[in-house]
CSV table of C-alpha atoms in Angstrom, one decimal:
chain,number,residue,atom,x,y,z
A,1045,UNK,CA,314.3,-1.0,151.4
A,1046,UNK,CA,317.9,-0.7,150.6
A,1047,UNK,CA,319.4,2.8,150.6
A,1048,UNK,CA,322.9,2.9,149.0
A,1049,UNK,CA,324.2,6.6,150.4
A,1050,UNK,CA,327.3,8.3,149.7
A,1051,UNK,CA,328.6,10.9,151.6
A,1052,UNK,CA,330.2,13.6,149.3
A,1053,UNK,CA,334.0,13.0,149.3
A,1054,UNK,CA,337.0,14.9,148.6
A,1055,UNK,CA,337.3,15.9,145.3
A,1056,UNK,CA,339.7,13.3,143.4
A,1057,UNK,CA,342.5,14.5,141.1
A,1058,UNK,CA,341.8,12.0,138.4
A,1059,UNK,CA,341.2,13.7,135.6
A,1060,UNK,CA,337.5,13.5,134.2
A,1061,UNK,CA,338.2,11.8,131.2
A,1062,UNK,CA,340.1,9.2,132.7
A,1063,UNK,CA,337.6,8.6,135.3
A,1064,UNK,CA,335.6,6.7,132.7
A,1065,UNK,CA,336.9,3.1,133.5
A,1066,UNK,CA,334.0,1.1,131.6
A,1067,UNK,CA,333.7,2.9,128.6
A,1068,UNK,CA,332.6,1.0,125.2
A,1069,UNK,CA,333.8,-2.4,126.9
A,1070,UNK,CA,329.9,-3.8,126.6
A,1071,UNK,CA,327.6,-3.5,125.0
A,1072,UNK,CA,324.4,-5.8,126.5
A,1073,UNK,CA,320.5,-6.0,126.2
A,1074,UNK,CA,318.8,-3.0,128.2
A,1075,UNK,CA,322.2,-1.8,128.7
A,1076,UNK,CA,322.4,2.1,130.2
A,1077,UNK,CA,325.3,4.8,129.8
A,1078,UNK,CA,325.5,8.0,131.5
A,1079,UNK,CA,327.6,11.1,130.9
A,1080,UNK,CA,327.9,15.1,132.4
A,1081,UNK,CA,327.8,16.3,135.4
A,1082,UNK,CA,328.4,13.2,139.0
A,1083,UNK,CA,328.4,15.9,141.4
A,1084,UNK,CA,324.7,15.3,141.9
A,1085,UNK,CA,324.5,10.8,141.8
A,1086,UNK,CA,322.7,10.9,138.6
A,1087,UNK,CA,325.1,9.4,136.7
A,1088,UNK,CA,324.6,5.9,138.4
A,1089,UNK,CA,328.3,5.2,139.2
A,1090,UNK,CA,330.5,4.2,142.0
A,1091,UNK,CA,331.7,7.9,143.0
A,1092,UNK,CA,330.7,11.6,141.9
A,1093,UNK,CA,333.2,12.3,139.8
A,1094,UNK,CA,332.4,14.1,136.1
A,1095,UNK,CA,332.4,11.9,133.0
A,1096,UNK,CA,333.1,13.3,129.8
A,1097,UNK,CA,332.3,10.0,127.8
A,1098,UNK,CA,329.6,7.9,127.8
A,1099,UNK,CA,330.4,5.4,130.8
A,1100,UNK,CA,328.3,2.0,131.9
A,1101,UNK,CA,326.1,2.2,134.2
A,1102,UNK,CA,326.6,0.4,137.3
A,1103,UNK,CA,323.2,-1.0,138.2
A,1104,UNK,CA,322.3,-2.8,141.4
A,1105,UNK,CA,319.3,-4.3,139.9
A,1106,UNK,CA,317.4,-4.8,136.7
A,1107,UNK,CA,315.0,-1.9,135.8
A,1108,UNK,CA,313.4,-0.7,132.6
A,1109,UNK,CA,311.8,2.6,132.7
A,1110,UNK,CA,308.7,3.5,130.4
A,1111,UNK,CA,309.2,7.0,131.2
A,1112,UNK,CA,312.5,8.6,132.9
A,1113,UNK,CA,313.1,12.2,133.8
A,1114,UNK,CA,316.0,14.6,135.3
A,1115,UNK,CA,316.4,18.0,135.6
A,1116,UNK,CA,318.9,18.7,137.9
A,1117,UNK,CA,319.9,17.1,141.0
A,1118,UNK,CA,317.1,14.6,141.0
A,1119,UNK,CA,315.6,11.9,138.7
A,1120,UNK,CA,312.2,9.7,138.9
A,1121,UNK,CA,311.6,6.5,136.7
A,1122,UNK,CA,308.2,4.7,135.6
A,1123,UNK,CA,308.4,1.5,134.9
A,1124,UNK,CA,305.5,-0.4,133.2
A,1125,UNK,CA,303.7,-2.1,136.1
A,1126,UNK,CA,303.4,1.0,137.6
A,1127,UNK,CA,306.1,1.7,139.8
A,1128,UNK,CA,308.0,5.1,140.3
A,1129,UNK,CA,311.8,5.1,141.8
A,1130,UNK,CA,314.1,8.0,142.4
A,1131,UNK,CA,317.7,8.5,142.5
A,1132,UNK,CA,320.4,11.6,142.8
A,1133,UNK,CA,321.2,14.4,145.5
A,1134,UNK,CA,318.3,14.1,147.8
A,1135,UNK,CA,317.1,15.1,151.9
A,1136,UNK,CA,316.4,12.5,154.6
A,1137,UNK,CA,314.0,13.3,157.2
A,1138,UNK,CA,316.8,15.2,159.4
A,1139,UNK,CA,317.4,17.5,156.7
A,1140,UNK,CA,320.9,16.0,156.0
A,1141,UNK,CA,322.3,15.7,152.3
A,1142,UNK,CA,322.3,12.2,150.4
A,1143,UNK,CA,323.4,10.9,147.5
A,1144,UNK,CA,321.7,8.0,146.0
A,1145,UNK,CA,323.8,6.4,143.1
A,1146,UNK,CA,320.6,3.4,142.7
A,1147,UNK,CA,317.4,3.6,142.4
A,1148,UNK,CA,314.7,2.9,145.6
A,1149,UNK,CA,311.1,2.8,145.4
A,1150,UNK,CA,308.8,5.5,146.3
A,1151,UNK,CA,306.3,3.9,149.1
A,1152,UNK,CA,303.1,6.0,147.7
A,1153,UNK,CA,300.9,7.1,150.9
A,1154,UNK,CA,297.3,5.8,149.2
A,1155,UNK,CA,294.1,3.9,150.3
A,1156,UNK,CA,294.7,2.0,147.5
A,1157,UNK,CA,296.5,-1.9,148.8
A,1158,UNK,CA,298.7,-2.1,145.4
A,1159,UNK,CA,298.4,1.3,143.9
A,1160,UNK,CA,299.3,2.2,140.4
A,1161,UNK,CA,301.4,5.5,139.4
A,1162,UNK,CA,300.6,6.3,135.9
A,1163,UNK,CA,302.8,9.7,135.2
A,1164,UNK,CA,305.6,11.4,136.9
A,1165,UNK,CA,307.6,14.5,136.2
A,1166,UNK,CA,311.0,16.2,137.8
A,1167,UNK,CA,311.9,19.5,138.4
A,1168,UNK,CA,315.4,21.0,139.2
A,1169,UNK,CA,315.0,19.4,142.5
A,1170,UNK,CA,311.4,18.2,143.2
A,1171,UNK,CA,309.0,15.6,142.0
A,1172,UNK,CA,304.8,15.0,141.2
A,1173,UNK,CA,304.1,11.5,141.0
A,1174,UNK,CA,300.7,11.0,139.6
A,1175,UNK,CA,298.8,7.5,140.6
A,1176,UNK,CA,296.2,6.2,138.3
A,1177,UNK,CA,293.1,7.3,140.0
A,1178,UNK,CA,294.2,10.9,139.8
A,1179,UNK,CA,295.5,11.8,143.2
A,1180,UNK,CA,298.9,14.0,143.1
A,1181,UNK,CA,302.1,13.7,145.1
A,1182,UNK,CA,305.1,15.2,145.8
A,1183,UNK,CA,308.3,14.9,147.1
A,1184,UNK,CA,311.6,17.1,147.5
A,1185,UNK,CA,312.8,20.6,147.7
A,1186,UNK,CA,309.7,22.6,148.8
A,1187,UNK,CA,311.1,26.3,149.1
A,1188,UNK,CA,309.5,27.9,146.7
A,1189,UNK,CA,306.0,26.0,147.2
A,1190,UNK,CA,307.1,23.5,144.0
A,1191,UNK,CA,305.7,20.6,146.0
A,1192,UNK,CA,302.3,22.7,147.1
A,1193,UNK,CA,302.9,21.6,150.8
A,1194,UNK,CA,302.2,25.1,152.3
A,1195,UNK,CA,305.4,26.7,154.1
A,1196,UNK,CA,306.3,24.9,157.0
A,1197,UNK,CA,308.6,22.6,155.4
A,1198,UNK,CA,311.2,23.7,152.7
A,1199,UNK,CA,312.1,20.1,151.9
A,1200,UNK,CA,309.6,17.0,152.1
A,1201,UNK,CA,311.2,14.1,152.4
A,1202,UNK,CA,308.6,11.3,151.7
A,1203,UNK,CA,305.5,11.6,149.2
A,1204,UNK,CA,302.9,13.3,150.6
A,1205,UNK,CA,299.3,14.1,148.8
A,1206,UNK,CA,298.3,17.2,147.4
A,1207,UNK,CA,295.1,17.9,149.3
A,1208,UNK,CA,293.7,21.0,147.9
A,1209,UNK,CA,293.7,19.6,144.6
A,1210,UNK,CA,289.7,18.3,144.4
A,1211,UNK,CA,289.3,17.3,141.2
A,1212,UNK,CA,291.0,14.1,139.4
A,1213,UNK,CA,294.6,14.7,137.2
A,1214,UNK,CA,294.8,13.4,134.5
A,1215,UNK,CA,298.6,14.7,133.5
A,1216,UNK,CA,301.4,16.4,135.6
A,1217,UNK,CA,304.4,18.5,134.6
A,1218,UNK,CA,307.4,19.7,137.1
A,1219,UNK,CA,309.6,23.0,135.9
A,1220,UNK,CA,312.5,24.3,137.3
A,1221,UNK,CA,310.8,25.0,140.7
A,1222,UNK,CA,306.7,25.2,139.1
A,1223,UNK,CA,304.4,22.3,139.3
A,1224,UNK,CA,301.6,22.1,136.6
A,1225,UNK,CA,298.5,19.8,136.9
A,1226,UNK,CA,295.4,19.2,134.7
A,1227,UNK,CA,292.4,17.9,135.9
A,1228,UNK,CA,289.9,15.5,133.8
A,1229,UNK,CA,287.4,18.9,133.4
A,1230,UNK,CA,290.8,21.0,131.9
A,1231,UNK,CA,291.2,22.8,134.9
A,1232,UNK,CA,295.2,23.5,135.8
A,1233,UNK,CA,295.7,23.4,139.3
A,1234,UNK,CA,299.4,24.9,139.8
A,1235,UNK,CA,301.5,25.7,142.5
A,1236,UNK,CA,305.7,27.1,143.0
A,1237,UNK,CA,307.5,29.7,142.2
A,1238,UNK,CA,305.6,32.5,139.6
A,1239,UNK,CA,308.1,35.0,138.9
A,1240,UNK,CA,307.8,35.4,135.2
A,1241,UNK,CA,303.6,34.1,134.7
A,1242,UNK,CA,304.9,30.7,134.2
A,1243,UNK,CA,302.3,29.1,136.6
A,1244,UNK,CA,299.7,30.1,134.0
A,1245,UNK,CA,297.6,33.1,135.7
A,1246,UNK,CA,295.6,34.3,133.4
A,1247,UNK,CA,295.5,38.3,132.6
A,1248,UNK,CA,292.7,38.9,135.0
A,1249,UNK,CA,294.5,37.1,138.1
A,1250,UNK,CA,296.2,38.8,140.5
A,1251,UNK,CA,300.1,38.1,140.3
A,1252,UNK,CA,301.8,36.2,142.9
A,1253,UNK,CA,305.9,35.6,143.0
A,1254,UNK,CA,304.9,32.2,145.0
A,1255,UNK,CA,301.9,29.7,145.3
A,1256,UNK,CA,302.9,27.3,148.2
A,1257,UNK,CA,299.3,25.4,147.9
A,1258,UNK,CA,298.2,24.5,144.7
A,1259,UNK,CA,295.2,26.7,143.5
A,1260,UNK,CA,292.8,26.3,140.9
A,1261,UNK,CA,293.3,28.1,137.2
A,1262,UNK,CA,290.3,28.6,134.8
A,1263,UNK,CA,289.6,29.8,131.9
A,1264,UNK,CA,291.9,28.0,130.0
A,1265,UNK,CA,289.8,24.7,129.1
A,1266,UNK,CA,290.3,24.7,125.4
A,1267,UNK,CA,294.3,24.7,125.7
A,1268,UNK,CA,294.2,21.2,127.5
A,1269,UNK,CA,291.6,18.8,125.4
A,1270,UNK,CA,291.0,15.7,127.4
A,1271,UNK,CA,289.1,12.5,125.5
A,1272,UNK,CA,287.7,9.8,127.6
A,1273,UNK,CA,290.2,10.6,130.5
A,1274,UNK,CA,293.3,11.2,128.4
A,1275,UNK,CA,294.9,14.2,127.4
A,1276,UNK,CA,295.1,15.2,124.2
A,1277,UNK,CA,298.2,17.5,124.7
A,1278,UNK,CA,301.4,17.1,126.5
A,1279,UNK,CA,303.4,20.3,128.9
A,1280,UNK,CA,306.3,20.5,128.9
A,1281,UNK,CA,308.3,23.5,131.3
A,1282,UNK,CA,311.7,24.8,131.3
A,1283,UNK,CA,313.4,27.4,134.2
A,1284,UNK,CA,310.5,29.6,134.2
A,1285,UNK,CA,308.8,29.1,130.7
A,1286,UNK,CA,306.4,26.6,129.3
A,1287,UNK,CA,304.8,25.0,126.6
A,1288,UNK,CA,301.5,22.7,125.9
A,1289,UNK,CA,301.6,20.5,122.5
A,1290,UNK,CA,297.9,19.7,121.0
A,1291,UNK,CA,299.0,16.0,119.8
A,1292,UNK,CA,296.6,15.9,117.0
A,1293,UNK,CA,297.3,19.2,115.5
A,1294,UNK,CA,300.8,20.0,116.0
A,1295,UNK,CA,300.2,23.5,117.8
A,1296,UNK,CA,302.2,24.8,120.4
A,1297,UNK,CA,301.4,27.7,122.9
A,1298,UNK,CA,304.1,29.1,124.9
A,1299,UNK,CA,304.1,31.3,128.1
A,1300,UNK,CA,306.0,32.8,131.0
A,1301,UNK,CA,309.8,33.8,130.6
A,1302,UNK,CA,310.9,35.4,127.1
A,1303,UNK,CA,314.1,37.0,127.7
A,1304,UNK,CA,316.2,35.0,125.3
A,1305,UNK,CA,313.2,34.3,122.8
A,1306,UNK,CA,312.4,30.9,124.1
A,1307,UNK,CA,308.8,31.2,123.5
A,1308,UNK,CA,309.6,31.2,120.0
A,1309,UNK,CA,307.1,34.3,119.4
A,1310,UNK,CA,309.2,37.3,117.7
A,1311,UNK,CA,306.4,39.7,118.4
A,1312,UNK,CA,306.2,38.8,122.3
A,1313,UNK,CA,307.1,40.8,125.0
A,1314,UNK,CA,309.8,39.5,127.8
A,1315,UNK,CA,307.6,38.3,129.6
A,1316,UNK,CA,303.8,36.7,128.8
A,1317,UNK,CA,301.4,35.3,131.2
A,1318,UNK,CA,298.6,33.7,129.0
A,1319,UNK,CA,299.1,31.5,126.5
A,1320,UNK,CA,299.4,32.1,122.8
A,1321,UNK,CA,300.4,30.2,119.7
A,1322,UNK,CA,303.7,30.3,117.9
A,1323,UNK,CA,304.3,31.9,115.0
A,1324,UNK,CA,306.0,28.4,113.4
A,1325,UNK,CA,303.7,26.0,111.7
A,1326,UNK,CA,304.9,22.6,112.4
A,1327,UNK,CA,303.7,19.4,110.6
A,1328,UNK,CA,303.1,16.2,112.4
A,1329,UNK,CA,304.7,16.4,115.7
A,1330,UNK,CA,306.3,14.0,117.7
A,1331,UNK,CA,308.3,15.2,120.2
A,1332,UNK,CA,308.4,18.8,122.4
A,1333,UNK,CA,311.0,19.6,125.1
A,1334,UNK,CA,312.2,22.7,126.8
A,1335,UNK,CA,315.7,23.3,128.5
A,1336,UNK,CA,315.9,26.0,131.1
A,1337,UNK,CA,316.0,28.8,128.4
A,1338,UNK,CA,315.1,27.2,125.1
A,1339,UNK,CA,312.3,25.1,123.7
A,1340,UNK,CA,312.8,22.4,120.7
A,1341,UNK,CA,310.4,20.3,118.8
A,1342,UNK,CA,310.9,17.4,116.3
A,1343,UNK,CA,308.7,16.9,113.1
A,1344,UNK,CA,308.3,12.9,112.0
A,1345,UNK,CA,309.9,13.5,108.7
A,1346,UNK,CA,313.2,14.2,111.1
A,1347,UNK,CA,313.6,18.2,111.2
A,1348,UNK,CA,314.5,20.0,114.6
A,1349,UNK,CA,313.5,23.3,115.3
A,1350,UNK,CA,314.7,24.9,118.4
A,1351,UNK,CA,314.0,28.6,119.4
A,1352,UNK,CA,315.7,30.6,122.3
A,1353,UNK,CA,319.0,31.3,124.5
A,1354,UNK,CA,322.4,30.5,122.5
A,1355,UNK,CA,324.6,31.9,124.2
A,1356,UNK,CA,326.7,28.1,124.6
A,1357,UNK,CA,325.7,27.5,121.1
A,1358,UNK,CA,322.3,25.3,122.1
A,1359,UNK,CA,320.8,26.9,119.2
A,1360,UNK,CA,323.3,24.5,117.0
A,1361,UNK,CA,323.5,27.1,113.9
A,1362,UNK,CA,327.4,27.6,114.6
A,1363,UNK,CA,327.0,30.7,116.6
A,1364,UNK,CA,326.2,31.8,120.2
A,1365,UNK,CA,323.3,33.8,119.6
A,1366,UNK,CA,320.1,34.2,120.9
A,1367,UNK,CA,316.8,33.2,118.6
A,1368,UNK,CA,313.5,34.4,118.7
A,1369,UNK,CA,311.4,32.4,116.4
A,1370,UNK,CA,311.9,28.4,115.5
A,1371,UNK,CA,314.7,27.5,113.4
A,1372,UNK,CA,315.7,24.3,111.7
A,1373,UNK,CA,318.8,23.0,112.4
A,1374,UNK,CA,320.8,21.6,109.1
A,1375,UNK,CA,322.0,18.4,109.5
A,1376,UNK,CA,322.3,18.5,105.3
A,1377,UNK,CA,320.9,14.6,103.8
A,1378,UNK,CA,320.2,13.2,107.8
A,1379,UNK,CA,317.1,13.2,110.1
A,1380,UNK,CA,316.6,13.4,113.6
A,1381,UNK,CA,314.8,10.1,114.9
A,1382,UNK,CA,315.6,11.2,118.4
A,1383,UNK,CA,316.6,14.1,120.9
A,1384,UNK,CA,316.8,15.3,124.1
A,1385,UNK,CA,317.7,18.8,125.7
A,1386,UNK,CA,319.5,19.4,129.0
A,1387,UNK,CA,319.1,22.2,130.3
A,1388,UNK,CA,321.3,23.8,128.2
A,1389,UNK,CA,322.6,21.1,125.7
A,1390,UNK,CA,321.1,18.7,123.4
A,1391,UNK,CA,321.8,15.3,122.0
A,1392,UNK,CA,320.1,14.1,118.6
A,1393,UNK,CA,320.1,10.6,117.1
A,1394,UNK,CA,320.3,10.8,113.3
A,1395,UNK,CA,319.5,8.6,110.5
A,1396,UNK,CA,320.3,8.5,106.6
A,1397,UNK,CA,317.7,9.3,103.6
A,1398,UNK,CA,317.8,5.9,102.9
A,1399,UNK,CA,318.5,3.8,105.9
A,1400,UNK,CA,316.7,4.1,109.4
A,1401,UNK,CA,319.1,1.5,110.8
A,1402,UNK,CA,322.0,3.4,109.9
A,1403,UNK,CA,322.2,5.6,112.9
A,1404,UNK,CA,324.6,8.2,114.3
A,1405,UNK,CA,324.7,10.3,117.8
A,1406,UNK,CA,325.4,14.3,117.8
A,1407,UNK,CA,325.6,16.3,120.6
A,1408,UNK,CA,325.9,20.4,120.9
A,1409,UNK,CA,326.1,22.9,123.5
A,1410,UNK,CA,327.1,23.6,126.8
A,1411,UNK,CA,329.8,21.2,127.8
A,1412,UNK,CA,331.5,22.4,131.1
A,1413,UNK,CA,331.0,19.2,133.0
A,1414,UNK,CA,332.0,16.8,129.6
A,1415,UNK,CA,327.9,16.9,129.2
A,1416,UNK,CA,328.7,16.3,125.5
A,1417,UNK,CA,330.3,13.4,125.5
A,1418,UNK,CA,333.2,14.1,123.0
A,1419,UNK,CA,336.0,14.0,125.5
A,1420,UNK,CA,336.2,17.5,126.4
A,1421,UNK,CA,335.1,20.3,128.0
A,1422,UNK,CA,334.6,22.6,125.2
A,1423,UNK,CA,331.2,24.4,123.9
A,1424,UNK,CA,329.8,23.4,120.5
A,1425,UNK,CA,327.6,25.7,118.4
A,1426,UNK,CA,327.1,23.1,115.8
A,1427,UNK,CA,325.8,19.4,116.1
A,1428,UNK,CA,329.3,17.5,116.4
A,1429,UNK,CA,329.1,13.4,115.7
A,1430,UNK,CA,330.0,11.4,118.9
A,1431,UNK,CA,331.8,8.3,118.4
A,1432,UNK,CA,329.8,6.1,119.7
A,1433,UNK,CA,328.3,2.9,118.5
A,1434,UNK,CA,324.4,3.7,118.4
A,1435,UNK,CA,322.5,0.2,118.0
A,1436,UNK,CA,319.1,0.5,116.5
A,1437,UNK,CA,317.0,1.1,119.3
A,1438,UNK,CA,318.3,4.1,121.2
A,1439,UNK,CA,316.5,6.2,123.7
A,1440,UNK,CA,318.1,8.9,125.1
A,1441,UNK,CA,317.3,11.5,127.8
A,1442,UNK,CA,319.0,14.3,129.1
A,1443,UNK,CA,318.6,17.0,132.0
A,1444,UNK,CA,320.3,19.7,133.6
A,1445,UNK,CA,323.7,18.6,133.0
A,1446,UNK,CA,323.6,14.9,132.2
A,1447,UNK,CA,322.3,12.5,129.7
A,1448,UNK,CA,321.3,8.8,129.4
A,1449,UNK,CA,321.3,6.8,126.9
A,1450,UNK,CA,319.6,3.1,127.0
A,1451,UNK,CA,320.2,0.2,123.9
A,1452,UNK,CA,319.0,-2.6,123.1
């Protein structure tokens, strides 16, 4: 396999805006764009320069991705037959920095001759693949146990299997530096970094700042519903705070971290090891995320609620406050079709009353590396529209400081 690697060069002096060379030029079928931070690869250009407006990709070779995540300084694709790649600031087996500006292949370690990955989740800098008959692996930044590999190795630069996990996964979920698993029989099997109860110990469990092999959690069974082998739920974790969604009844229950209110809970304490409910009712959910310190969800009728840190104005009610309890951000006669969070940003695709087609991109935020994609470098507290021409299927996904956004 290929490996494309870029060795960090001096910083240019082009200015960031005008290091977008390619930008609204094209506009073609499974086309990507990337804006934010290029320090990190992620972006999918030529250098590692910042771009503050939404830039072509350059792509080596044709890939569409079913599922795509980033958090940081990695990212991990799906694509529908099965197949997991990886791109961004990475480790080779010396230890020695990369930076992979394409995406390669993961080679999965299994018994199986053509095996089948059917999930896979990022942390800030670590990854869980999950393949289809339910065996775990990991690969990355392993210094706070995120990829369950024990101690002797603070980075692992290849998959390797989980091997205490015993029982069969059925969903995985990376945090900032946690790793969440559920097996068919609702059991989590967790392992990383536990500062804040965000690896799910239950009251009873003794407390541990690290879990550098994954270990099993019970007690917990009714929070992750599985139906014939599929979950019922989804998880979703931010810096050290998480959240399951019960898909057919719109719950959430939040944990771990609550400093800045993320757990959307005004009655909580800072911090909350086992799971509880939120105080919002929500109707017909269909989308959950968490940044580092916030959490969001999207109703189908196209409100956004988002609970937590605002201190760069990610809460999108015009100021830079903190919020403790869900709160709908007013976007007057539109609706959210689409959103993502960074890790402390957020991009929304809006639609008219009247007109689904008629679509429109907002961003709000943080925006020190041009992350919003308005041409600057400036914070906003309120959704501001980007000028972009949004075609009618848009999918967009953001993490740590980046976004993408993929038309067709």
């Amino acid at each position: 396999f290929f490996f494309l690697m870029i060795r960090r060069p001096p910083r240019s002096t082009q200015s960031r805006s005008s290091a977008a060379s390619d930008v609204y030029k094209r506009q073609e079928l499974d086309s990507a764009w990337t804006v934010g931070s290029g320090s990190s690869a992620l972006l999918l250009q030529n250098d590692l320069e910042d771009r503050s407006v939404f830039t072509k990709a350059v792509l080596k070779t044709q890939l569409s991705f079913q599922n795509l995540k980033t958090s940081g300084l990695i990212a991990v694709g799906l694509t529908s037959t099965g197949e997991a790649f990886f791109w961004g600031q990475v480790k080779d087996e010396a230890g020695r920095e990369i930076w992979l500006n394409t995406p390669i292949k993961f080679e999965l370690p299994s018994i199986s001759p053509k095996p089948i990955v059917s999930m896979v989740s990022c942390g800030f800098s670590h990854i869980l693949v999950l393949e289809n008959t339910g065996t775990v692996y990991t690969y990355g930044d392993n210094s706070f146990g995120q990829c369950g590999q024990g101690t002797e190795s603070k980075y692992i630069s290849k998959l390797y299997k989980v091997e205490e996990i015993t029982e069969p996964i059925v969903s995985v979920c990376a945090g900032f530096r946690q790793s969440i698993t559920i097996a068919r029989n609702q059991e989590a099997w967790v392992f990383g970094q536990n500062r804040n109860g965000e690896l799910l110990f239950i009251s009873e469990e003794p407390k541990k700042s690290t879990v550098t092999k994954a270990i099993r959690i019970q007690g917990l069974e009714t929070l992750f519903p599985v139906s014939q082998n599929v979950p019922e739920f989804k998880i979703e974790m931010g810096h050290r705070h998480g959240c399951v969604w019960h898909l057919m009844t719109s719950r959430i229950y939040t944990w771990g971290n609550n400093k800045y209110g993320q757990l959307g809970r005004p009655e909580a304490t800072s911090e909350v090891n086992l799971p509880q409910e939120v105080s919002h009712v929500f109707k017909n959910l269909i989308k959950v995320e968490c940044g580092w310190n916030h959490t969001a969800a999207l109703e189908e009728h196209g409100d956004l609620y988002i609970t937590g840190r605002g201190d760069f104005g990610q809460q999108g009610n015009g100021t830079s406050m903190n919020n403790k309890e869900f709160s709908k951000i007013d976007f007057a006669h539109l609706k959210v079709t689409e959103f993502s969070s960074g890790s402390e940003h957020f991009f929304a695709v809006v639609s008219s009353s009247t007109d689904d087609d008629d679509k429109s991109l907002y961003s709000w935020g943080w925006n020190e590396h041009g992350n919003l994609a308005d041409g600057t470098l400036e914070n906003h507290c309120k959704p501001t529209k980007i000028e972009f021409p949004v075609k009618k299927n848009v999918k967009i996904i953001s993490g740590g400081a980046i976004s993408l956004l993929f038309m067709d």
